[in-house]
Short mmCIF file of C-alpha atoms in Angstrom, two decimals:
data_model
loop_
_atom_site.label_atom_id
_atom_site.label_comp_id
_atom_site.label_asym_id
_atom_site.label_seq_id
_atom_site.Cartn_x
_atom_site.Cartn_y
_atom_site.Cartn_z
CA UNK A 662 -110.87 -84.52 -33.50
CA UNK A 663 -112.88 -87.09 -31.44
CA UNK A 664 -113.27 -84.02 -29.04
CA UNK A 665 -115.11 -82.52 -31.90
CA UNK A 666 -117.20 -85.60 -32.56
CA UNK A 667 -118.56 -85.72 -28.90
CA UNK A 668 -118.69 -81.93 -29.23
CA UNK A 669 -121.08 -82.34 -31.67
CA UNK A 670 -122.90 -85.51 -30.89
CA UNK A 671 -123.73 -83.89 -27.47
CA UNK A 672 -125.13 -80.80 -29.10
CA UNK A 673 -127.32 -82.51 -31.50
CA UNK A 674 -128.42 -84.46 -28.42
CA UNK A 675 -129.32 -81.86 -26.27
CA UNK A 676 -130.33 -79.32 -28.74
CA UNK A 677 -134.02 -77.78 -27.80
CA UNK A 678 -134.10 -80.62 -24.83
CA UNK A 679 -135.79 -78.81 -22.14
CA UNK A 680 -138.42 -76.98 -24.93
CA UNK A 681 -139.13 -80.15 -26.40
CA UNK A 682 -139.91 -82.23 -23.01
CA UNK A 683 -142.06 -79.26 -21.80
CA UNK A 684 -144.10 -80.04 -24.66
CA UNK A 685 -144.36 -83.76 -24.21
CA UNK A 686 -147.37 -83.22 -21.76
CA UNK A 687 -148.55 -80.06 -23.41
CA UNK A 688 -152.14 -80.02 -21.65
CA UNK A 689 -149.74 -79.04 -18.42
CA UNK A 690 -147.47 -76.56 -19.85
CA UNK A 691 -148.53 -74.08 -22.21
CA UNK A 692 -146.89 -71.16 -21.62
CA UNK A 693 -144.24 -69.24 -23.75
CA UNK A 694 -140.34 -69.40 -23.22
CA UNK A 695 -141.12 -72.72 -20.85
CA UNK A 696 -137.71 -74.20 -22.32
CA UNK A 697 -135.67 -71.50 -20.80
CA UNK A 698 -137.67 -71.38 -18.16
CA UNK A 699 -136.93 -75.05 -17.11
CA UNK A 700 -133.54 -74.35 -17.98
CA UNK A 701 -133.01 -71.62 -15.59
CA UNK A 702 -135.05 -73.48 -13.37
CA UNK A 703 -132.20 -76.20 -13.56
CA UNK A 704 -129.47 -73.55 -12.77
CA UNK A 705 -130.84 -72.71 -9.68
CA UNK A 706 -131.88 -76.27 -8.52
CA UNK A 707 -128.52 -77.71 -9.53
CA UNK A 708 -126.18 -74.88 -7.67
CA UNK A 709 -124.35 -74.41 -10.70
CA UNK A 710 -123.63 -77.98 -12.06
CA UNK A 711 -125.28 -78.20 -14.85
CA UNK A 712 -124.43 -74.82 -17.00
CA UNK A 713 -122.16 -76.32 -18.92
CA UNK A 714 -125.00 -78.32 -20.59
CA UNK A 715 -127.24 -75.89 -20.43
CA UNK A 716 -125.21 -73.51 -22.20
CA UNK A 717 -125.18 -75.53 -25.08
CA UNK A 718 -129.23 -76.03 -24.78
CA UNK A 719 -130.35 -72.46 -24.02
CA UNK A 720 -130.40 -71.42 -27.42
CA UNK A 721 -131.85 -74.08 -28.86
CA UNK A 722 -134.14 -74.00 -26.41
CA UNK A 723 -134.81 -70.06 -27.48
CA UNK A 724 -135.16 -71.47 -30.46
CA UNK A 725 -137.51 -73.71 -30.28
CA UNK A 726 -139.56 -71.67 -27.53
CA UNK A 727 -139.80 -68.70 -30.21
CA UNK A 728 -140.72 -71.25 -33.06
CA UNK A 729 -143.83 -72.34 -31.03
CA UNK A 730 -144.41 -68.63 -29.52
CA UNK A 731 -147.83 -67.48 -32.03
CA UNK A 732 -149.19 -70.68 -31.09
CA UNK A 733 -149.01 -70.61 -26.99
CA UNK A 734 -149.25 -66.86 -27.19
CA UNK A 735 -152.70 -67.52 -26.22
CA UNK A 736 -152.09 -68.86 -22.96
CA UNK A 737 -150.21 -66.18 -21.89
CA UNK A 738 -152.19 -65.03 -18.63
CA UNK A 739 -152.78 -68.26 -17.49
CA UNK A 740 -149.32 -68.76 -16.90
CA UNK A 741 -147.39 -69.18 -13.11
CA UNK A 742 -145.48 -65.53 -12.64
CA UNK A 743 -141.71 -66.36 -11.34
#
């Protein structure tokens, strides 16, 4: 039971963190799917150590990024290519 509660708390606290954090500085980061891009970058930088946390965050970031996509589509040409 305690494990389920801890998992639910972690899931709720990490839900869309990458997508939300990138939008706090919205003037610099208006690229579509910036939360998923940050999650992918963190996987590479951590050499895979953050994968369990990002597996929780990525689906929520995908939802947040999809909701904001219509507003960010106009800036797609200004985004850096990866």
